Coordinates of C-alpha atoms in Angstrom, one line a residue:
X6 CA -41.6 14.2 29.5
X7 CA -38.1 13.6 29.8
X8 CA -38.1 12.9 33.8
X9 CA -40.1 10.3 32.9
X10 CA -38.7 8.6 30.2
X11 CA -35.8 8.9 32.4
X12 CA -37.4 7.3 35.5
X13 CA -39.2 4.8 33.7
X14 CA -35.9 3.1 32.0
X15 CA -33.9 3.9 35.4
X16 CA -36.2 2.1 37.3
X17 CA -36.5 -0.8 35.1
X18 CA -32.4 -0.8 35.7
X19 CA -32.6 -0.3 39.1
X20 CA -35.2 -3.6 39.7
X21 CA -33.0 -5.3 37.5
X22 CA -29.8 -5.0 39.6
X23 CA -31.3 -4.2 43.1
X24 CA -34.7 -5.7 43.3
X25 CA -36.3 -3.0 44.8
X26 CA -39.5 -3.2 42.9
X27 CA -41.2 -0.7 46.0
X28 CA -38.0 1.5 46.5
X29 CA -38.3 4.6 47.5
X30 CA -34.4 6.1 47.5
X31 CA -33.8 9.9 45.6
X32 CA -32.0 8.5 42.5
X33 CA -29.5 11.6 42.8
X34 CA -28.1 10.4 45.8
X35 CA -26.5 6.9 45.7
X36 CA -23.8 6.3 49.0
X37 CA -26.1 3.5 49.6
X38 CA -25.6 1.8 46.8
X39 CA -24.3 -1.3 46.0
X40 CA -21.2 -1.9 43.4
X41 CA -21.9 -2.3 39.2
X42 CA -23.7 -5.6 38.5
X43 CA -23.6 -7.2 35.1
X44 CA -27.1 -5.7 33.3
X45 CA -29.4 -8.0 31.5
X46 CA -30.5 -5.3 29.3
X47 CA -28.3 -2.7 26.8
X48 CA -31.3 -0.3 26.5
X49 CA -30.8 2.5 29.0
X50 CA -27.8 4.9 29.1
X51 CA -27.1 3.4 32.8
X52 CA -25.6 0.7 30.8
X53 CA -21.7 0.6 29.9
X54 CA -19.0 -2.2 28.7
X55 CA -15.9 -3.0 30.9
X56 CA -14.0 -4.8 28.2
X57 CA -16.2 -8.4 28.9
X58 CA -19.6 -7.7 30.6
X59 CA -22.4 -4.8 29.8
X60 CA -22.5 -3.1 33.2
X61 CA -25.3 -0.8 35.2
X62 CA -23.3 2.0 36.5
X63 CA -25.6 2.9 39.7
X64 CA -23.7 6.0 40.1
X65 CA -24.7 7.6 36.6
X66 CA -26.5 10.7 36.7
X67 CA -25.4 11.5 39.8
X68 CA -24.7 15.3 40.3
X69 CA -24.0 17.6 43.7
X70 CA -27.1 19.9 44.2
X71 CA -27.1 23.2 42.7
X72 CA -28.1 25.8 45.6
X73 CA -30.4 28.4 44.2
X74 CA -30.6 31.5 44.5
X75 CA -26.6 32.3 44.8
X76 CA -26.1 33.5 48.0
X77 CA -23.2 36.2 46.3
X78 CA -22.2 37.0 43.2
X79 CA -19.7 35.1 40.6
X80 CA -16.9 37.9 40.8
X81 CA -16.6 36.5 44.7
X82 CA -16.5 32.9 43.2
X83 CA -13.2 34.1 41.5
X84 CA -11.2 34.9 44.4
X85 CA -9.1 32.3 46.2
X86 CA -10.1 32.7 49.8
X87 CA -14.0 33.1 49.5
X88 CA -16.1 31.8 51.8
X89 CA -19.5 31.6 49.6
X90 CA -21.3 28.6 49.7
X91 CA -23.3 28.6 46.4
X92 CA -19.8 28.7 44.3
X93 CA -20.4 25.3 43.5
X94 CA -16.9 24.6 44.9
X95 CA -18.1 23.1 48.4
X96 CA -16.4 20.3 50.2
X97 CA -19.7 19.6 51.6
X98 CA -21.4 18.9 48.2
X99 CA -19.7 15.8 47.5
X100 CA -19.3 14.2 50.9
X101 CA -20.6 10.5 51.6
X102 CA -17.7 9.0 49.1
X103 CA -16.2 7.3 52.2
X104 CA -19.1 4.9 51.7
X105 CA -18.7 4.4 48.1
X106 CA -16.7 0.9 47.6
X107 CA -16.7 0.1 43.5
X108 CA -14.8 -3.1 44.3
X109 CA -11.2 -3.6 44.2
X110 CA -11.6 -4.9 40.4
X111 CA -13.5 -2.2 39.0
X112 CA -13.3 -0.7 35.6
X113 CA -14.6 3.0 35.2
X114 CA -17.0 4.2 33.4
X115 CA -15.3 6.8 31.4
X116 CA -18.0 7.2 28.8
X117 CA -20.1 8.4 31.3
X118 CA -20.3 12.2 31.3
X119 CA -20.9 11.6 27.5
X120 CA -23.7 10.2 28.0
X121 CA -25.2 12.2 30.6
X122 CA -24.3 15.2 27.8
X123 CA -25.7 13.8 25.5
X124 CA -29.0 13.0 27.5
X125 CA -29.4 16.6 28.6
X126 CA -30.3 16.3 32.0
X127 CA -28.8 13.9 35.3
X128 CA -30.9 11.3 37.4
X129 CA -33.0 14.2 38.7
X130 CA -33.9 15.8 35.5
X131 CA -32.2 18.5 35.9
X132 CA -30.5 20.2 32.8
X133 CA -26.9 19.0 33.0
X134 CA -24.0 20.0 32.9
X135 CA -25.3 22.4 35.0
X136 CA -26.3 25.9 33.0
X137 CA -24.0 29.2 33.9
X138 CA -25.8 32.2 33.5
X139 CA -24.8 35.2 31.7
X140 CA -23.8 36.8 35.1
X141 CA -20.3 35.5 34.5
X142 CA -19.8 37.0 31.6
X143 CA -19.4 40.5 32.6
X144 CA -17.1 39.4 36.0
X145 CA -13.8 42.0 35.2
X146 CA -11.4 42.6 38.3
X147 CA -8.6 40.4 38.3
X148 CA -9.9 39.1 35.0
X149 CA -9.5 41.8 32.8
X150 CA -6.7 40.8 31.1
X151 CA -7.6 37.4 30.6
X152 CA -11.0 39.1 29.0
X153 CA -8.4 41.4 27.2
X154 CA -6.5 38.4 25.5
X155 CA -9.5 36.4 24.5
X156 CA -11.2 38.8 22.7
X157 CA -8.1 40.4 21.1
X158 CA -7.1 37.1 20.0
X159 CA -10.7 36.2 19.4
X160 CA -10.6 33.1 20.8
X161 CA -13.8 31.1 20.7
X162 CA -14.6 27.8 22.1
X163 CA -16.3 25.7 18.7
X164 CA -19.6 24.5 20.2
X165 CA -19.2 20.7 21.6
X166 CA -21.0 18.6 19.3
X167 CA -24.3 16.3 20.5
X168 CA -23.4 13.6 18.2
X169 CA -21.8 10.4 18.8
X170 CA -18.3 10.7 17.1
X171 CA -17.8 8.4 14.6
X172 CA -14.6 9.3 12.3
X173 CA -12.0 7.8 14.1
X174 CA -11.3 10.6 16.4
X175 CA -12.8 9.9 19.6
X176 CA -11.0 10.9 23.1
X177 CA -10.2 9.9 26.0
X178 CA -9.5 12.8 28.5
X179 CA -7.8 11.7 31.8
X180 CA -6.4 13.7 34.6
X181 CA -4.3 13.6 37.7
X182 CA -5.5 15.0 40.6
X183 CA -5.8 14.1 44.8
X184 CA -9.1 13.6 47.0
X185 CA -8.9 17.5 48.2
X186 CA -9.5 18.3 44.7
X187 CA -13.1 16.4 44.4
X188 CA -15.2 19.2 45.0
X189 CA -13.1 22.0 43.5
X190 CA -11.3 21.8 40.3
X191 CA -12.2 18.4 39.5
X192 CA -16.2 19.3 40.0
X193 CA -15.6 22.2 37.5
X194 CA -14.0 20.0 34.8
X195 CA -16.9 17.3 35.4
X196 CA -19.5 20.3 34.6
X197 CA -17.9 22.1 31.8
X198 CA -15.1 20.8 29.6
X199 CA -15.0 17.0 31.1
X200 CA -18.4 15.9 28.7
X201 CA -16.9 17.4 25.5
X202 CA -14.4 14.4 25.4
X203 CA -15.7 11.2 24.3
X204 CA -14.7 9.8 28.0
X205 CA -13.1 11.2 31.1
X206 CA -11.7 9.9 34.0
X207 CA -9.9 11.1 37.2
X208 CA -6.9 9.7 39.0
X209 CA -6.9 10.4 42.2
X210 CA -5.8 9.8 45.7
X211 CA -9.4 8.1 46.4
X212 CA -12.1 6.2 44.1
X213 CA -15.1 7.9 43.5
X214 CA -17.1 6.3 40.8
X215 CA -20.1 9.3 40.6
X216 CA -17.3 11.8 39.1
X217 CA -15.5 9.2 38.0
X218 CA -12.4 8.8 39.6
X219 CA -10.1 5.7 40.6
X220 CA -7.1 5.2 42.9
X221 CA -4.6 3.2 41.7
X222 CA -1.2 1.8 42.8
X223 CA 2.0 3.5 42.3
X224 CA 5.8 3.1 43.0
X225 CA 7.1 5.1 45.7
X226 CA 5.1 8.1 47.8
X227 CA 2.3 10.1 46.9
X228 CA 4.5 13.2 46.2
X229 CA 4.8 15.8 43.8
X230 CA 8.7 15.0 43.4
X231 CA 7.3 11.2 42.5
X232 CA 5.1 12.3 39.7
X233 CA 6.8 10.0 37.8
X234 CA 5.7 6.7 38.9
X235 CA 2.2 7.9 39.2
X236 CA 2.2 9.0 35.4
X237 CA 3.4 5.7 35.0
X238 CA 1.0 3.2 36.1
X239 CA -2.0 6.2 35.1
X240 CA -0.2 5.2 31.4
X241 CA -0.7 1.2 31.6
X242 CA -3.7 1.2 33.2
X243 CA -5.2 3.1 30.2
X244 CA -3.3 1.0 27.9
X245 CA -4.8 -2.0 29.6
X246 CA -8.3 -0.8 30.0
X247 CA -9.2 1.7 26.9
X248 CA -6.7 1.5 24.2
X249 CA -9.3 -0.1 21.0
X250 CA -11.9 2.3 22.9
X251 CA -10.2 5.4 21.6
X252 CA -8.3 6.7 19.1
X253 CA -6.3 9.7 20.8
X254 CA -5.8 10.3 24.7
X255 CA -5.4 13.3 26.2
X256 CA -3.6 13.8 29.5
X257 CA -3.2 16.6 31.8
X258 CA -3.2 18.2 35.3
X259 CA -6.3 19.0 37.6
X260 CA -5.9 23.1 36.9
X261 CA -6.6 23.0 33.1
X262 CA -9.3 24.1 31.1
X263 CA -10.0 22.4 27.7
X264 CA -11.9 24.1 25.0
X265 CA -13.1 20.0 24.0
X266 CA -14.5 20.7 20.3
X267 CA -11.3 22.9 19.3
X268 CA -9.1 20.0 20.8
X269 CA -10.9 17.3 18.5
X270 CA -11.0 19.8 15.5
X271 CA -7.4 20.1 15.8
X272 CA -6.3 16.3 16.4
X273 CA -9.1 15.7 13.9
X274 CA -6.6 16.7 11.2
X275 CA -4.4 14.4 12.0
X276 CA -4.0 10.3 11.0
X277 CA -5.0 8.7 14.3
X278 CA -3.9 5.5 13.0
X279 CA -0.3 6.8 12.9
X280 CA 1.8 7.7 16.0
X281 CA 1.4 11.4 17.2
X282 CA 2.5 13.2 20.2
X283 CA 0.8 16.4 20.2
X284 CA 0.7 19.2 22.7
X285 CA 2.6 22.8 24.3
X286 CA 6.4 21.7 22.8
X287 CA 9.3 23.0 25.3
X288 CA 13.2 21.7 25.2
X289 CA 15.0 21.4 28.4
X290 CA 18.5 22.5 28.5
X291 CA 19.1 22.9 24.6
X292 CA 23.0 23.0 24.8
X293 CA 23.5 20.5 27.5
X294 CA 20.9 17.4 27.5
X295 CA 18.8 19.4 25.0
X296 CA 15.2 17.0 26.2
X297 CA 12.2 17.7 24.0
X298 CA 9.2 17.0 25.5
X299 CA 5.6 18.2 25.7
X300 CA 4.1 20.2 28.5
X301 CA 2.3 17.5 31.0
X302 CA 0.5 19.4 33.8
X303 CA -0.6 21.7 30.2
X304 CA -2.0 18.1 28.6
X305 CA -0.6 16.6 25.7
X306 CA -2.6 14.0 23.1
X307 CA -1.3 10.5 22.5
X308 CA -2.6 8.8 19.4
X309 CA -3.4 5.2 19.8
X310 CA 0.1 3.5 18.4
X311 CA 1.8 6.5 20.5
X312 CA 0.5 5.3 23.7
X313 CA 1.0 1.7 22.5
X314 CA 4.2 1.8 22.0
X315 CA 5.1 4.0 24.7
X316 CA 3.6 1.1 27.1
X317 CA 5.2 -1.5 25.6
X318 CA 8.5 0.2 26.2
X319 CA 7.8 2.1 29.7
X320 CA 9.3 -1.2 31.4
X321 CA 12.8 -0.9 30.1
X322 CA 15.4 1.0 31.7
X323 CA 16.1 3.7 28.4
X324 CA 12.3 4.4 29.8
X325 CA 14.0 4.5 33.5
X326 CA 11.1 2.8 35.2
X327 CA 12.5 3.3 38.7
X328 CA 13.5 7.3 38.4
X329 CA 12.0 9.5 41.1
X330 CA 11.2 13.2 39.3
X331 CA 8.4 15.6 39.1
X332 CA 9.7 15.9 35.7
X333 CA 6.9 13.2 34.7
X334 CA 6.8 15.2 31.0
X335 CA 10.1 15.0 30.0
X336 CA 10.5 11.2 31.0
X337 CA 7.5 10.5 28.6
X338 CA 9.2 13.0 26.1
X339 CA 12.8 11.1 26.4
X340 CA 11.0 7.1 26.7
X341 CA 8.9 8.2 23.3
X342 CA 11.8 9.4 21.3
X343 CA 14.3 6.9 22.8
X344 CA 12.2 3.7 22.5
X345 CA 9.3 4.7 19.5
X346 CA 11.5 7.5 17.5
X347 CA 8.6 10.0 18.3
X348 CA 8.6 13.1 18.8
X349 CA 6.6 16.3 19.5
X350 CA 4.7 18.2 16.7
X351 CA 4.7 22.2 15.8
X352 CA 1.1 22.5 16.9
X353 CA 1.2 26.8 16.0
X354 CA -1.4 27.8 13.7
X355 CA -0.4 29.4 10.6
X356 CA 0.9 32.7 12.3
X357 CA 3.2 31.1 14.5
X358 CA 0.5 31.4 17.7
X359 CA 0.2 28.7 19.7
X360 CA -2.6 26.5 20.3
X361 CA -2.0 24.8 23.2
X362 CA -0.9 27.1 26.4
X363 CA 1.4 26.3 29.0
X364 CA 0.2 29.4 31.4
X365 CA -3.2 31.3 32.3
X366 CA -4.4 34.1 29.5
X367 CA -3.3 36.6 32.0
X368 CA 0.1 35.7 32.1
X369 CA 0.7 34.8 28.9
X370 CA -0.8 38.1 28.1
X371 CA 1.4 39.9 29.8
X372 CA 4.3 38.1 29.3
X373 CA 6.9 40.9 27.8
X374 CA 10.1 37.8 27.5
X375 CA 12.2 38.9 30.4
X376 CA 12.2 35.5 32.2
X377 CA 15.6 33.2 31.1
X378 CA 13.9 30.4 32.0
X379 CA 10.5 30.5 30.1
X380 CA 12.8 31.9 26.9
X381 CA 14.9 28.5 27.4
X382 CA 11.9 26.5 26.8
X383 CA 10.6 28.2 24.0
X384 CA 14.8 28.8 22.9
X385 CA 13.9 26.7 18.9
X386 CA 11.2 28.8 18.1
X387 CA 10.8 31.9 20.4
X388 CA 7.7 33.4 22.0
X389 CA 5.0 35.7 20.8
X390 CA 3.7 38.3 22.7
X391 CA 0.2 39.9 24.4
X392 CA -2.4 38.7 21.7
X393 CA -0.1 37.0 19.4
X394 CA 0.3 34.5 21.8
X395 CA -2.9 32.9 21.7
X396 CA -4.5 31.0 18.3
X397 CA -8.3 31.7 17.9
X398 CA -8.4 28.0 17.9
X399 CA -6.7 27.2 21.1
X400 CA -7.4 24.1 22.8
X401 CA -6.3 24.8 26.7
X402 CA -4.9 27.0 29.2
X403 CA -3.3 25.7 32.5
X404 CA -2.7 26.6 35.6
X405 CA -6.3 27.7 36.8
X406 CA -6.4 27.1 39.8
X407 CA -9.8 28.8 41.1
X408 CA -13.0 26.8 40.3
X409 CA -14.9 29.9 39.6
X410 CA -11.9 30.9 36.8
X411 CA -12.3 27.8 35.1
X412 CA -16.1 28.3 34.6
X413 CA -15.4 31.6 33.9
X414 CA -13.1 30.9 31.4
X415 CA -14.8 28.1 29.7
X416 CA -18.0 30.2 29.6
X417 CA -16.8 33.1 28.1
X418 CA -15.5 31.2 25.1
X419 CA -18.5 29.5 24.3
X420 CA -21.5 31.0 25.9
X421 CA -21.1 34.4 26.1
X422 CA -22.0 37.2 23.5
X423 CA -19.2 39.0 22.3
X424 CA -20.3 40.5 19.3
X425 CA -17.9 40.2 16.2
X426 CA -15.8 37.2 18.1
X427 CA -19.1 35.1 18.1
X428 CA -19.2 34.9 14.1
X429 CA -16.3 33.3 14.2
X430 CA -17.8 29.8 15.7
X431 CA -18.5 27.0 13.6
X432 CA -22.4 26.0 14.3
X433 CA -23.0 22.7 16.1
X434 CA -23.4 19.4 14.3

């Protein structure tokens, strides 16, 4: 029944746009396709505003193909170097974006994966995002000690909610990334933390609207020591493009895993309507220039006057819209405070553990505080170790770099059984 509710309202779009009334293309795969036309119809979930026009996004529902049977086992999904092809990390499985041209004024769709969430299933009818079986639950190895710290900690993923939010507290989750990381890190986002936030979008190093992602223009090289600039015009284009959208905006690096439901609990505590900078708090250099920032490639939140004030200002040269740094994170830090007297917030729980993570579980697990440098960053407030460093209701951890980790990791907080942990989750609403 619902592949053919599905068709029925895709195909009315689809003759609408394309008048193919005797078409006979696979609605899963769309390089063929021609760019977004304005709809004359707001009834199917194909349909999306761009700021002036409702648009039919003839990429939605689009999804790489899910081989099946697994050809080896999730623990070889977790390492590095593997060479398995059903890992659902495969260049191969989202090739044919050279051929995808959204036009040179095009607006994303960042409500997209939403939708598709919300829906159940993607252009095929297949259940989406795309189910991980219990088979990942019980992967140990080189994971034991994240497994260690999450269920010490008991840290649980709430479940992501299937209703529209509608309290002022919807997000937009954005992420910088390059092309190499389509298929990879960026395809494990899409298909388990990405559709928990009220929109999502990539910034890349090429446009591909089926994820979606979008190149845009920068000061500079594409280089890590320019990160800069790129945060920069990522910034204003949001500010342009989504700011009455949204009321909080969430940005961060392509090797983070967001628990989504936690993150909106959390910022749900908070005024949106007031300026907030909220994420993993660090100061740089407390007794010389003593720069207090939040963590970037970690993700911090923006609220809506935070990020419009922050754009206002990013021209002028206390913002110093020229600098070359990777330090992207502490320019936003020093621009905020400078030019909108805002600062971070303590975002610990009640026991001093944080919420939001600047490392993997495993390291921050076995973190025993004999690095200067991490101490330096922490130097206001200090670190907690082993489980104490981890809130049952954190929101992220960063710098997981393996596909097969991040769907690991997102699993195990929300779809796994792990006995006495579990009773800790909220139900869904």
């Amino acid at each position: 029944m619902v592949q053919k509710r599905h068709a029925k309202y895709l195909g009315l779009c689809l003759l609408v746009v394309f008048n193919l009334s005797t078409s006979k293309r696979k609605v899963g795969h769309r390089s063929d396709f021609a760019s977004p036309t304005i709809a004359t119809t707001k009834s199917a979930n194909n349909i999306y505003y761009n700021g002036t026009h409702h648009i039919v996004n003839p990429w939605y529902g689009w999804q790489p193909r899910i081989k099946t049977p697994m050809n080896c086992s999730w623990a070889e999904c977790l390492k590095e170097d593997h060479t398995c092809k059903t890992c659902r990390d495969s260049p191969e499985d989202v090739s044919n974006s050279s051929s995808l041209d959204p036009g040179e004024d095009w607006i994303p769709d960042v409500t997209m994966l939403r939708r598709m969430f919300l829906d159940g299933h993607d252009a095929n009818g297949n259940p989406w995002p795309p189910p991980l079986d219990n088979d990942l639950c019980h992967v140990l190895g080189n994971n034991e000690n994240t497994k260690k710290l999450l269920d010490e900690a008991q840290v649980v993923g709430a479940p992501i909610s299937r209703t529209l939010e509608t309290k002022n507290n919807k997000i937009l989750c954005f992420i910088y990334t390059m092309e190499k990381k389509h298929a990879t890190s960026i395809r494990a986002q899409r298909e388990t933390w990405a559709p928990g936030c009220d929109g999502f979008l990539a910034f890349s190093t090429k446009s591909d609207p089926r994820i979606p992602a979008i190149s845009i223009p920068h000061q500079g090289e594409e280089e890590y020591k320019n990160m800069w600039q790129k945060i920069r015009s990522i910034l204003q284009f949001v500010g342009k493009h989504y700011l009455s959208e949204f009321d909080w905006f969430y940005m961060g690096g392509d090797d983070l895993v967001v628990f989504p439901q936690n993150l909106k609990n959390y910022l749900g505590t908070y005024n949106s309507s007031k300026p907030y900078y909220i994420g993993k708090r660090l100061v740089w250099d407390p007794k010389g220039s003593n720069i207090r920032f939040n963590a970037g490639g970690a993700g911090y939140a923006l609220s809506r006057p935070a990020l419009q004030c922050l754009v206002d200002h990013l021209p002028e040269k206390r913002c110093m819209p020229r600098k070359r740094t990777s330090a992207e994170d502490q320019m936003a830090g020093l621009c905020l405070e400078r030019a909108c007297n805002i600062t971070y917030e303590d975002t610990r729980d009640d026991q001093k553990r944080e919420r939001f993570h600047f490392y993997s579980p495993e390291w921050e697990y076995h973190y025993k505080g004999r690095w200067p440098f991490y101490n330096m960053l922490h130097s206001d407030w200090g670190v907690l170790f082993g489980k104490n460093s981890s809130s049952p209701e954190s929101v992220n951890y960063h710098y997981i770099t393996i596909p097969g980790m991040a769907r690991y990791l997102f699993h195990y907080v929300h779809g796994c059984n792990r006995g006495s942990v579990n009773s800790t989750i909220a139900p869904d609403v």
